[in-house]
Tab-separated table of C-alpha atoms and ligand atoms in Angstrom:
chain	number	residue	atom	x	y	z
A	1	MET	CA	-0.016	-0.031	-0.160
A	2	ASP	CA	1.112	3.441	-0.789
A	3	GLY	CA	-0.582	4.900	2.296
A	4	THR	CA	-3.151	6.735	0.445
A	5	ARG	CA	-3.780	8.915	3.430
A	6	HIS	CA	-7.414	9.211	3.405
A	7	ASN	CA	-8.277	5.775	4.326
A	8	LEU	CA	-5.911	5.809	7.302
A	9	ARG	CA	-7.174	5.966	10.874
A	10	VAL	CA	-5.129	5.749	14.201
A	11	ASP	CA	-6.525	3.017	16.838
A	12	GLY	CA	-8.301	5.619	19.085
A	13	PRO	CA	-8.626	3.262	22.182
A	14	ARG	CA	-5.081	1.965	21.822
A	15	LEU	CA	-3.976	6.027	21.733
A	16	TRP	CA	-6.037	6.317	24.721
A	17	ALA	CA	-4.796	3.583	26.688
A	18	THR	CA	-1.125	4.677	26.551
A	19	ILE	CA	-1.970	8.280	27.724
A	20	GLN	CA	-3.758	6.458	30.738
A	21	GLU	CA	-0.630	4.037	31.264
A	22	THR	CA	1.844	6.665	31.235
A	23	ALA	CA	-0.203	8.977	33.599
A	24	ALA	CA	0.549	6.555	36.478
A	25	PHE	CA	4.335	7.711	36.217
A	26	GLY	CA	4.250	10.845	38.543
A	27	ALA	CA	0.611	10.621	39.165
A	28	THR	CA	-0.480	13.059	41.565
A	29	PRO	CA	-3.566	12.515	44.261
A	30	GLU	CA	-5.887	15.191	42.273
A	31	GLY	CA	-5.883	12.925	39.094
A	32	GLY	CA	-3.197	14.736	37.413
A	33	VAL	CA	0.825	13.959	36.761
A	34	GLY	CA	3.758	15.711	38.210
A	35	ARG	CA	6.578	14.543	36.015
A	36	LEU	CA	9.324	16.870	36.245
A	37	THR	CA	12.219	16.790	33.620
A	38	LEU	CA	14.818	14.389	34.342
A	39	SER	CA	13.296	13.013	37.717
A	40	ALA	CA	12.881	9.291	38.598
A	41	GLU	CA	9.554	9.417	37.088
A	42	ASP	CA	10.883	11.153	33.997
A	43	GLY	CA	13.257	8.297	33.555
A	44	THR	CA	10.444	5.673	34.110
A	45	VAL	CA	8.254	7.236	31.027
A	46	ARG	CA	11.401	7.701	28.933
A	47	ASP	CA	12.195	3.758	29.446
A	48	TRP	CA	8.424	3.087	28.787
A	49	PHE	CA	8.480	5.199	25.643
A	50	ARG	CA	11.734	3.514	24.407
A	51	ASP	CA	10.421	-0.052	25.061
A	52	ALA	CA	7.288	0.866	23.211
A	53	CYS	CA	8.941	2.361	20.277
A	54	GLU	CA	11.509	-0.796	19.918
A	55	ALA	CA	8.540	-3.062	20.186
A	56	ALA	CA	6.988	-1.420	17.304
A	57	GLY	CA	10.157	-1.866	15.148
A	58	LEU	CA	11.467	1.762	15.603
A	59	GLU	CA	15.308	2.508	16.082
A	60	VAL	CA	15.615	4.502	19.079
A	61	GLY	CA	18.600	6.944	19.514
A	62	VAL	CA	19.284	9.510	22.376
A	63	ASP	CA	21.191	12.560	22.366
A	64	GLU	CA	23.510	14.258	24.825
A	65	LEU	CA	20.826	16.078	26.109
A	66	GLY	CA	18.609	13.213	26.579
A	67	THR	CA	16.136	14.028	23.597
A	68	GLN	CA	14.779	10.379	22.271
A	69	PHE	CA	14.705	10.084	18.432
A	70	ALA	CA	12.364	6.987	17.309
A	71	LEU	CA	12.879	6.481	13.540
A	72	ARG	CA	10.750	4.274	11.119
A	73	ARG	CA	12.776	3.442	8.175
A	74	GLY	CA	11.408	4.708	4.808
A	75	ARG	CA	11.956	3.536	1.136
A	76	ASP	CA	14.488	6.249	0.502
A	77	MET	CA	16.561	6.555	3.601
A	78	SER	CA	18.676	9.433	1.822
A	79	ARG	CA	15.646	11.510	2.591
A	80	PRO	CA	15.570	13.345	6.113
A	81	PRO	CA	12.902	11.870	8.410
A	82	ILE	CA	9.426	13.794	8.707
A	83	ALA	CA	9.565	14.161	12.410
A	84	CYS	CA	6.492	14.384	15.090
A	85	GLY	CA	6.352	14.212	18.724
A	86	SER	CA	6.485	16.590	21.676
A	87	HIS	CA	7.699	16.087	25.227
A	88	LEU	CA	6.736	13.811	28.355
A	89	ASP	CA	7.850	15.975	31.175
A	90	THR	CA	5.299	17.993	32.915
A	91	GLN	CA	4.470	20.898	35.367
A	92	PRO	CA	4.681	19.895	38.822
A	93	THR	CA	0.703	20.562	38.805
A	94	GLY	CA	0.775	19.096	35.530
A	95	GLY	CA	-2.125	17.134	33.554
A	96	ARG	CA	-2.153	14.017	31.274
A	97	PHE	CA	-2.017	15.320	28.204
A	98	ASP	CA	0.230	18.615	27.696
A	99	GLY	CA	3.226	17.169	25.766
A	100	VAL	CA	1.958	13.516	26.296
A	101	LEU	CA	-0.758	13.519	23.348
A	102	GLY	CA	1.685	14.845	20.952
A	103	THR	CA	4.472	12.092	21.625
A	104	LEU	CA	2.117	9.214	22.166
A	105	ALA	CA	-0.040	10.302	18.978
A	106	GLY	CA	3.106	9.917	17.157
A	107	LEU	CA	4.026	6.346	18.735
A	108	GLU	CA	0.320	5.384	17.642
A	109	ALA	CA	0.899	6.873	13.944
A	110	MET	CA	3.927	4.441	13.760
A	111	ARG	CA	1.915	1.415	15.053
A	112	THR	CA	-0.913	2.273	12.627
A	113	LEU	CA	1.394	2.429	9.684
A	114	ASN	CA	2.973	-0.985	10.782
A	115	ASP	CA	-0.671	-2.462	11.188
A	116	ALA	CA	-1.551	-1.404	7.433
A	117	GLY	CA	1.702	-2.490	6.325
A	118	ILE	CA	2.673	0.939	4.753
A	119	GLU	CA	6.172	2.105	3.812
A	120	THR	CA	6.661	5.577	3.219
A	121	ASP	CA	8.957	7.211	0.737
A	122	ALA	CA	10.802	9.194	3.491
A	123	PRO	CA	11.540	8.034	6.740
A	124	VAL	CA	9.316	9.310	9.671
A	125	MET	CA	10.367	9.613	13.259
A	126	VAL	CA	8.885	10.272	16.786
A	127	VAL	CA	10.799	12.872	18.862
A	128	ASN	CA	10.437	13.075	22.840
A	129	TRP	CA	12.404	16.282	23.632
A	130	THR	CA	13.907	16.636	26.834
A	131	ASN	CA	12.643	19.456	29.218
A	132	GLU	CA	10.278	21.255	27.379
A	133	GLU	CA	8.327	22.826	30.378
A	134	GLY	CA	11.069	24.732	31.899
A	135	SER	CA	10.041	24.387	35.611
A	136	ARG	CA	12.916	22.385	37.226
A	137	PHE	CA	15.722	23.878	34.695
A	138	ALA	CA	15.228	27.109	32.856
A	139	PRO	CA	14.677	27.796	29.987
A	140	ALA	CA	11.645	25.990	28.711
A	141	THR	CA	11.977	24.006	25.554
A	142	MET	CA	15.768	23.821	26.011
A	143	ALA	CA	16.723	20.704	24.315
A	144	SER	CA	14.778	21.537	21.212
A	145	ALA	CA	16.302	25.170	21.422
A	146	ALA	CA	19.757	23.330	21.684
A	147	HIS	CA	19.022	21.282	18.562
A	148	ALA	CA	18.143	24.783	16.821
A	149	GLY	CA	21.613	26.063	17.717
A	150	LEU	CA	20.071	28.507	20.115
A	151	PHE	CA	22.319	27.022	23.121
A	152	THR	CA	25.295	25.097	23.281
A	153	ALA	CA	25.225	21.768	24.859
A	154	ASP	CA	27.694	22.551	27.287
A	155	ASP	CA	25.339	25.686	28.357
A	156	ILE	CA	22.540	23.584	28.946
A	157	LEU	CA	24.367	20.760	30.672
A	158	SER	CA	25.451	23.307	33.179
A	159	ARG	CA	21.999	24.661	34.190
A	160	ARG	CA	20.985	24.130	37.708
A	161	ASP	CA	17.704	23.448	39.250
A	162	ALA	CA	16.994	24.828	42.706
A	163	ALA	CA	18.631	22.245	44.544
A	164	GLY	CA	21.800	23.090	42.506
A	165	ILE	CA	21.753	20.014	40.687
A	166	SER	CA	22.837	20.270	36.907
A	167	VAL	CA	21.136	19.025	33.774
A	168	GLY	CA	24.115	16.965	33.019
A	169	GLU	CA	23.989	15.369	36.501
A	170	ALA	CA	19.997	14.715	36.534
A	171	LEU	CA	20.871	13.275	33.044
A	172	ASP	CA	23.388	10.785	34.283
A	173	ALA	CA	21.218	9.944	37.473
A	174	ILE	CA	18.237	8.574	35.137
A	175	GLY	CA	20.884	7.206	32.505
A	176	TYR	CA	19.596	9.421	29.503
A	177	ARG	CA	22.997	11.605	28.503
A	178	GLY	CA	22.922	9.633	25.105
A	179	PRO	CA	25.915	9.549	22.731
A	180	GLU	CA	24.541	11.537	19.972
A	181	THR	CA	25.695	15.293	19.546
A	182	VAL	CA	22.997	17.771	19.861
A	183	GLY	CA	21.638	19.107	16.540
A	184	THR	CA	23.298	16.434	14.357
A	185	ARG	CA	20.153	14.320	13.991
A	186	ALA	CA	18.453	15.072	10.731
A	187	ILE	CA	14.985	16.294	10.264
A	188	GLY	CA	13.182	17.168	7.051
A	189	ALA	CA	10.099	18.724	8.541
A	190	PHE	CA	8.310	18.725	12.107
A	191	VAL	CA	4.522	18.448	13.066
A	192	GLU	CA	3.607	18.887	16.696
A	193	LEU	CA	0.158	17.666	17.842
A	194	HIS	CA	-0.569	19.265	21.162
A	195	ILE	CA	-3.699	20.402	23.390
A	196	GLU	CA	-4.637	23.976	22.831
A	197	GLN	CA	-4.044	24.824	26.528
A	198	GLY	CA	-6.500	27.451	26.144
A	199	PRO	CA	-10.424	27.889	25.569
A	200	ILE	CA	-11.063	28.862	21.943
A	201	LEU	CA	-11.707	25.460	20.417
A	202	ASP	CA	-13.717	24.209	23.327
A	203	ALA	CA	-15.645	27.354	23.193
A	204	GLU	CA	-16.360	27.304	19.454
A	205	GLY	CA	-17.075	23.756	19.500
A	206	GLU	CA	-14.124	23.187	16.597
A	207	THR	CA	-12.286	19.862	16.470
A	208	ILE	CA	-8.932	21.114	15.238
A	209	GLY	CA	-6.745	24.142	15.393
A	210	VAL	CA	-4.283	24.522	12.387
A	211	VAL	CA	-1.921	26.593	14.280
A	212	ASP	CA	-0.162	28.856	11.972
A	213	ARG	CA	1.894	31.217	14.308
A	214	CYS	CA	3.055	31.278	18.244
A	215	GLN	CA	3.202	34.322	20.062
A	216	GLY	CA	6.524	35.545	21.688
A	217	VAL	CA	7.638	34.989	25.064
A	218	ALA	CA	9.984	36.632	27.712
A	219	TRP	CA	11.069	35.151	30.772
A	220	TYR	CA	12.811	37.121	33.774
A	221	ASP	CA	14.599	36.385	36.760
A	222	GLY	CA	14.028	39.214	39.491
A	223	THR	CA	15.217	40.053	43.336
A	224	VAL	CA	13.764	42.376	45.720
A	225	THR	CA	16.143	43.510	48.610
A	226	GLY	CA	14.886	45.468	51.523
A	227	PHE	CA	16.038	45.038	55.127
A	228	GLU	CA	14.726	42.239	57.649
A	229	SER	CA	13.793	43.803	60.887
A	230	HIS	CA	11.499	42.918	63.888
A	231	ALA	CA	7.823	42.637	62.700
A	232	GLY	CA	6.752	44.048	66.188
A	233	THR	CA	9.133	46.859	66.972
A	234	THR	CA	9.692	48.392	63.562
A	235	PRO	CA	7.796	51.624	62.952
A	236	MET	CA	5.952	51.122	59.862
A	237	PRO	CA	7.666	54.170	57.900
A	238	ARG	CA	11.091	52.837	58.730
A	239	ARG	CA	10.302	49.178	57.392
A	240	ARG	CA	12.079	48.249	53.946
A	241	ASP	CA	9.480	45.513	53.365
A	242	ALA	CA	10.692	43.360	50.352
A	243	GLN	CA	7.343	41.405	50.028
A	244	CYS	CA	5.364	44.740	49.684
A	245	GLY	CA	7.596	45.795	47.243
A	246	LEU	CA	7.347	42.564	45.384
A	247	ALA	CA	3.362	42.700	45.553
A	248	GLU	CA	3.635	46.165	43.636
A	249	VAL	CA	5.738	44.558	41.104
A	250	ALA	CA	3.388	41.611	40.370
A	251	LEU	CA	0.490	44.044	39.898
A	252	ALA	CA	2.627	46.164	37.866
A	253	ALA	CA	3.075	43.284	35.358
A	254	GLU	CA	-0.631	42.427	35.434
A	255	ALA	CA	-1.610	46.125	34.712
A	256	ILE	CA	1.027	46.526	31.814
A	257	ALA	CA	-0.407	43.322	30.408
A	258	LEU	CA	-3.997	44.757	30.980
A	259	ALA	CA	-2.693	47.762	28.945
A	260	HIS	CA	-2.167	45.551	26.024
A	261	ALA	CA	-5.475	43.848	26.060
A	262	PRO	CA	-6.671	41.215	24.795
A	263	THR	CA	-3.591	39.807	23.555
A	264	ALA	CA	-0.855	40.577	26.271
A	265	VAL	CA	-0.354	38.090	29.302
A	266	ALA	CA	1.804	38.404	32.315
A	267	THR	CA	2.353	36.565	35.653
A	268	MET	CA	4.594	35.850	38.724
A	269	GLY	CA	4.907	32.268	39.003
A	270	GLU	CA	7.426	32.036	41.621
A	271	ALA	CA	8.413	34.016	44.729
A	272	VAL	CA	10.669	32.726	47.300
A	273	ILE	CA	11.401	34.491	50.365
A	274	ALA	CA	15.116	33.906	51.763
A	275	ALA	CA	14.915	32.788	55.563
A	276	PRO	CA	11.162	33.501	55.822
A	277	SER	CA	9.646	33.874	59.393
A	278	ARG	CA	6.391	35.239	60.590
A	279	ASN	CA	7.864	37.836	62.933
A	280	VAL	CA	10.488	38.866	60.777
A	281	VAL	CA	9.678	41.850	57.752
A	282	PRO	CA	11.023	40.114	54.714
A	283	GLY	CA	14.339	41.508	53.408
A	284	ARG	CA	14.995	39.411	50.326
A	285	ILE	CA	12.883	37.738	47.890
A	286	ALA	CA	13.656	36.035	44.266
A	287	PHE	CA	10.876	36.057	41.944
A	288	THR	CA	10.263	35.298	38.184
A	289	LEU	CA	7.900	36.782	35.716
A	290	ASP	CA	6.699	35.595	32.194
A	291	LEU	CA	5.600	38.005	29.640
A	292	ARG	CA	3.884	37.022	26.195
A	293	ASP	CA	2.257	38.585	23.231
A	294	PRO	CA	1.984	37.688	19.632
A	295	ASP	CA	3.668	40.979	18.491
A	296	GLN	CA	7.471	41.625	19.461
A	297	GLY	CA	6.921	45.356	19.434
A	298	THR	CA	4.300	44.795	22.468
A	299	LEU	CA	6.657	42.622	24.141
A	300	ASP	CA	9.342	45.189	23.977
A	301	ALA	CA	7.114	48.180	25.086
A	302	MET	CA	6.008	45.709	28.143
A	303	ASP	CA	9.785	45.212	28.915
A	304	ALA	CA	10.157	49.066	29.008
A	305	ALA	CA	7.239	49.806	31.034
A	306	LEU	CA	7.929	47.004	33.709
A	307	ARG	CA	11.509	48.166	34.391
A	308	GLU	CA	10.272	52.182	34.554
A	309	ARG	CA	7.441	50.781	37.104
A	310	ILE	CA	10.224	48.772	39.120
A	311	ALA	CA	12.607	51.686	39.301
A	312	GLU	CA	9.888	54.000	40.805
A	313	ILE	CA	8.714	51.121	43.215
A	314	ALA	CA	12.347	50.850	44.237
A	315	ALA	CA	12.924	54.325	44.921
A	316	ARG	CA	9.840	54.953	46.692
A	317	ARG	CA	10.026	52.036	49.097
A	318	ASN	CA	13.928	52.330	49.456
A	319	LEU	CA	14.429	48.662	48.037
A	320	ALA	CA	16.624	47.217	45.475
A	321	ILE	CA	15.124	45.525	42.582
A	322	THR	CA	16.865	43.646	39.977
A	323	LEU	CA	15.274	42.278	36.867
A	324	ASP	CA	17.226	40.028	34.295
A	325	LYS	CA	15.565	38.602	31.071
A	326	ILE	CA	16.871	35.195	31.041
A	327	TRP	CA	15.208	34.235	28.038
A	328	SER	CA	13.164	35.095	25.143
A	329	ARG	CA	11.651	33.866	21.708
A	330	ALA	CA	10.408	36.057	19.185
A	331	PRO	CA	6.906	35.252	17.741
A	332	VAL	CA	6.823	32.386	15.192
A	333	VAL	CA	5.302	32.122	11.672
A	334	PHE	CA	4.814	28.494	11.059
A	335	ASP	CA	5.835	27.074	7.600
A	336	ALA	CA	3.090	27.918	5.100
A	337	GLY	CA	3.391	24.201	3.074
A	338	VAL	CA	3.368	22.321	6.159
A	339	VAL	CA	0.364	24.311	7.587
A	340	ALA	CA	-1.331	23.473	4.217
A	341	ALA	CA	-0.641	19.968	4.502
A	342	VAL	CA	-2.026	19.980	8.347
A	343	GLU	CA	-5.177	22.084	6.709
A	344	ALA	CA	-5.733	19.455	3.727
A	345	SER	CA	-5.436	16.519	6.149
A	346	THR	CA	-7.987	18.044	8.509
A	347	ARG	CA	-10.529	18.869	5.490
A	348	GLY	CA	-9.738	15.245	4.084
A	349	LEU	CA	-11.221	14.088	7.569
A	350	SER	CA	-14.056	16.631	7.260
A	351	LEU	CA	-13.207	17.323	10.805
A	352	SER	CA	-14.432	21.212	12.019
A	353	HIS	CA	-11.362	23.308	12.288
A	354	ARG	CA	-9.799	27.062	12.203
A	355	ARG	CA	-6.329	28.686	12.115
A	356	MET	CA	-4.682	29.587	15.324
A	357	VAL	CA	-2.213	31.433	17.039
A	358	SER	CA	-0.539	29.308	19.998
A	359	GLY	CA	-0.483	31.076	23.281
A	360	ALA	CA	2.208	28.411	24.787
A	361	GLN	CA	5.526	27.746	23.938
A	362	HIS	CA	6.178	24.276	22.309
A	363	ASP	CA	9.266	22.737	20.748
A	364	ALA	CA	8.182	23.446	17.223
A	365	CYS	CA	8.906	27.104	18.029
A	366	ASN	CA	12.364	26.414	18.040
A	367	LEU	CA	12.198	23.763	15.165
A	368	ALA	CA	10.737	26.458	12.956
A	369	ASP	CA	13.904	28.026	13.061
A	370	ARG	CA	15.704	25.004	11.192
A	371	VAL	CA	12.915	22.988	9.218
A	372	PRO	CA	9.457	23.576	7.613
A	373	THR	CA	7.139	23.206	11.011
A	374	ALA	CA	3.647	23.451	12.024
A	375	MET	CA	1.264	22.531	14.681
A	376	ILE	CA	-2.204	20.718	15.448
A	377	PHE	CA	-4.613	21.561	18.282
A	378	VAL	CA	-7.038	19.702	19.810
A	379	PRO	CA	-9.442	21.092	22.515
A	380	CYS	CA	-8.891	20.772	26.250
A	381	ARG	CA	-12.088	21.412	28.482
A	382	ASP	CA	-12.417	25.066	29.458
A	383	GLY	CA	-8.865	25.691	28.157
A	384	ILE	CA	-7.483	24.451	31.513
A	385	SER	CA	-3.741	23.075	31.580
A	386	HIS	CA	-0.697	23.110	33.784
A	387	ASN	CA	-3.412	21.866	36.305
A	388	PRO	CA	-4.598	18.355	37.349
A	389	ALA	CA	-8.070	19.243	35.889
A	390	GLU	CA	-6.405	19.335	32.450
A	391	SER	CA	-8.785	17.026	30.236
A	392	ALA	CA	-9.453	16.235	26.560
A	393	THR	CA	-11.747	13.449	25.167
A	394	GLN	CA	-10.840	10.273	23.468
A	395	ALA	CA	-12.545	11.227	20.301
A	396	ASP	CA	-10.802	14.791	19.892
A	397	CYS	CA	-7.130	12.928	20.846
A	398	THR	CA	-8.134	10.383	18.004
A	399	ALA	CA	-8.784	12.918	15.612
A	400	GLY	CA	-5.959	15.169	16.330
A	401	ALA	CA	-3.805	11.810	15.776
A	402	ASP	CA	-5.585	11.105	12.510
A	403	VAL	CA	-4.815	14.805	11.073
A	404	LEU	CA	-1.115	14.028	12.678
A	405	LEU	CA	-0.601	10.740	10.824
A	406	GLN	CA	-2.113	11.747	7.453
A	407	THR	CA	-0.058	15.034	7.380
A	408	LEU	CA	3.035	12.590	8.328
A	409	VAL	CA	2.186	10.359	5.307
A	410	ALA	CA	1.298	13.446	2.940
A	411	LEU	CA	4.917	15.121	3.902
A	412	ALA	CA	6.827	11.755	3.574
A	413	ASN	CA	5.406	10.670	0.073
A	414	ALA	CA	5.624	14.430	-1.077
A	415	PRO	CA	7.681	14.465	-4.242
A	416	GLN	CA	11.432	15.310	-3.708
A	417	SER	CA	11.174	18.772	-4.815
A	418	GLY	CA	12.066	19.761	-1.443
A	419	SER	CA	9.084	21.972	-0.972
A	420	THR	CA	6.790	20.961	1.751
A	421	SER	CA	3.754	21.772	-0.438
A	422	VAL	CA	1.336	18.739	-0.993
A	423	THR	CA	-1.178	18.071	-3.427
A	424	GLY	CA	-4.530	18.913	-2.307
A	425	GLY	CA	-2.972	21.665	0.062
A	426	ILE	CA	-4.781	24.964	0.846
A	427	ASP	CA	-3.939	28.188	-0.488
A	428	ALA	CA	-1.321	28.755	2.371
A	429	ASN	CA	-1.488	32.339	2.061
A	430	THR	CA	-4.921	32.925	3.654
A	431	GLN	CA	-3.861	34.495	6.960
A	432	SER	CA	-6.048	34.080	9.930
A	433	SER	CA	-7.248	36.708	12.171
A	434	ALA	CA	-7.205	34.365	15.292
A	435	GLU	CA	-5.957	35.579	18.617
A	436	PRO	CA	-3.604	33.545	20.850
A	437	SER	CA	-5.583	30.781	22.502
A	438	SER	CA	-4.338	31.605	25.933
B	1	HGY	O1	5.278	27.634	29.007
B	1	HGY	C1	4.772	27.221	28.000
B	1	HGY	O2	4.274	27.822	27.291
B	1	HGY	C2	4.920	25.801	27.772
B	1	HGY	O3	3.441	25.425	27.938
B	1	HGY	N1	6.052	25.265	28.507
B	2	MN	MN1	3.521	21.019	26.089
B	3	MN	MN1	3.102	22.883	29.482
C-alpha cells in the first residue's frame, strides 16, 4: 500500500490506553501528573517510551541532552525523516495531556502504519524532547532550542535547578545522557500535535486548530532586597519590606498586560522569601516573571514599562530590585507548506477546524528556526492546562492523531522537490485573524 492517506485511521482506544498508562508515572492525588524533567518518574516514562517504540520496530537514539528519536525507516533513507512528537515531562501541577498527547500520538501513528503495512517514501520519526516545560531547569524547550542551535550543549548541561543539581548530573542519574551530538539528528520537517491549553476550540466547538503562528515570550529572574527587621518593633515608616515591594511588582506586571489587552499576558509564577519567618519583615525575595504577546513590539514595550515601574517602586520604598531577562523567543510564523498539509489532512477527514495562534510555547517554535514546521491543536476542557484538571476527550485526541498521521504520510510521500507543498494543499497564504489561545 502506498499509504493513501484518506483511508488511514489510528486506533483511538489504543492511543487513549497509552495516555492513561503513562499517567501513572508521576501520578498526583488530584488525578494529574507531576513528572518534572529528568526526575526518576521522567526516567521511567522514557524507558516505557523507548520499549514501546522498539516493540513497534522503531530505531531509538538518544542525544547528549537526553532527547529520544524513534525512527521508522522509509523506502528512501537518503531523505531526512518527517518528524513528529512533543515532550513527556510535565509541570509539577501538570495534567495527562500536555506534551504527552503529541508524543504518544506519534507512537500511535507508527503503530498504525505497521498495522496497515505501509512504507513511506521518506522515513518518519517520533521525538521526545527533553525539558519542554522549563519548570525545573530554565529555559523552557531547552533541548529543542539547543537542537536549533540557540544554546550550546555545554551551556544547557550546566543549568542548575533550585537544589543545585545540573542538567548533566540529572541526565546521568537516570541514564539518559545519550551518545548523539545535539543538533546532528537530521529532520526534514516537524509536525507537533498538542492540546490547545486555551479556551478557543472548546468554546467554539471546533475539533482541530491549524496552528500557523506562536506568540512571543520573555522570562525574567528578579530579586527584591529590603531589610530584615523586627515585625513588632519596627515602625511602619522605617520598614523596607521586600514582600510589599514584590506585591507592587506583580500588580504592575498585571496592569501592563491589561494595558495591552486582549493579547498580552503576564504572571509572577515564583516568589521565594529567603529565610522566611512570621515575625521578621521580609528582606530578600527572588521572583520570576513570564510575559507574552503575539507582537514583538508589544513585548518590547511591556519590558520598558515594567522596568520603569520597578524603578519607581524601588525608589519610593527604598528597595533594590533587579530584573534579568533570562530567555525570550520572538513570535514564530510556521511554514506555509506544512500548515497547508495540516489543513488538507483536516479537510480530508471532514473535521471542523480553524486557524490559530499558539499562546503556549512549544518545541515546534524552535524547530521552525531550522525546518518546515507547523502544529495541530485539539481542544481541552475550558482551556485548562498546567493543572490536574486538564482534560481532553478520546474522540478529540483520536481526531488529532488522525490529522497528524495523514500529514506525516503526505509530507513523507511528497515529491522530492524539497518544497513541503502537497497535493490538495490549501492556499497557504490565507492568513488567519486568530488571537492567541491563552
Ligand atoms: O510555558 C509554555 O508555554 C509551555 O507550556 N511550557
Ligand atoms: Mn507542552
Ligand atoms: Mn506545558
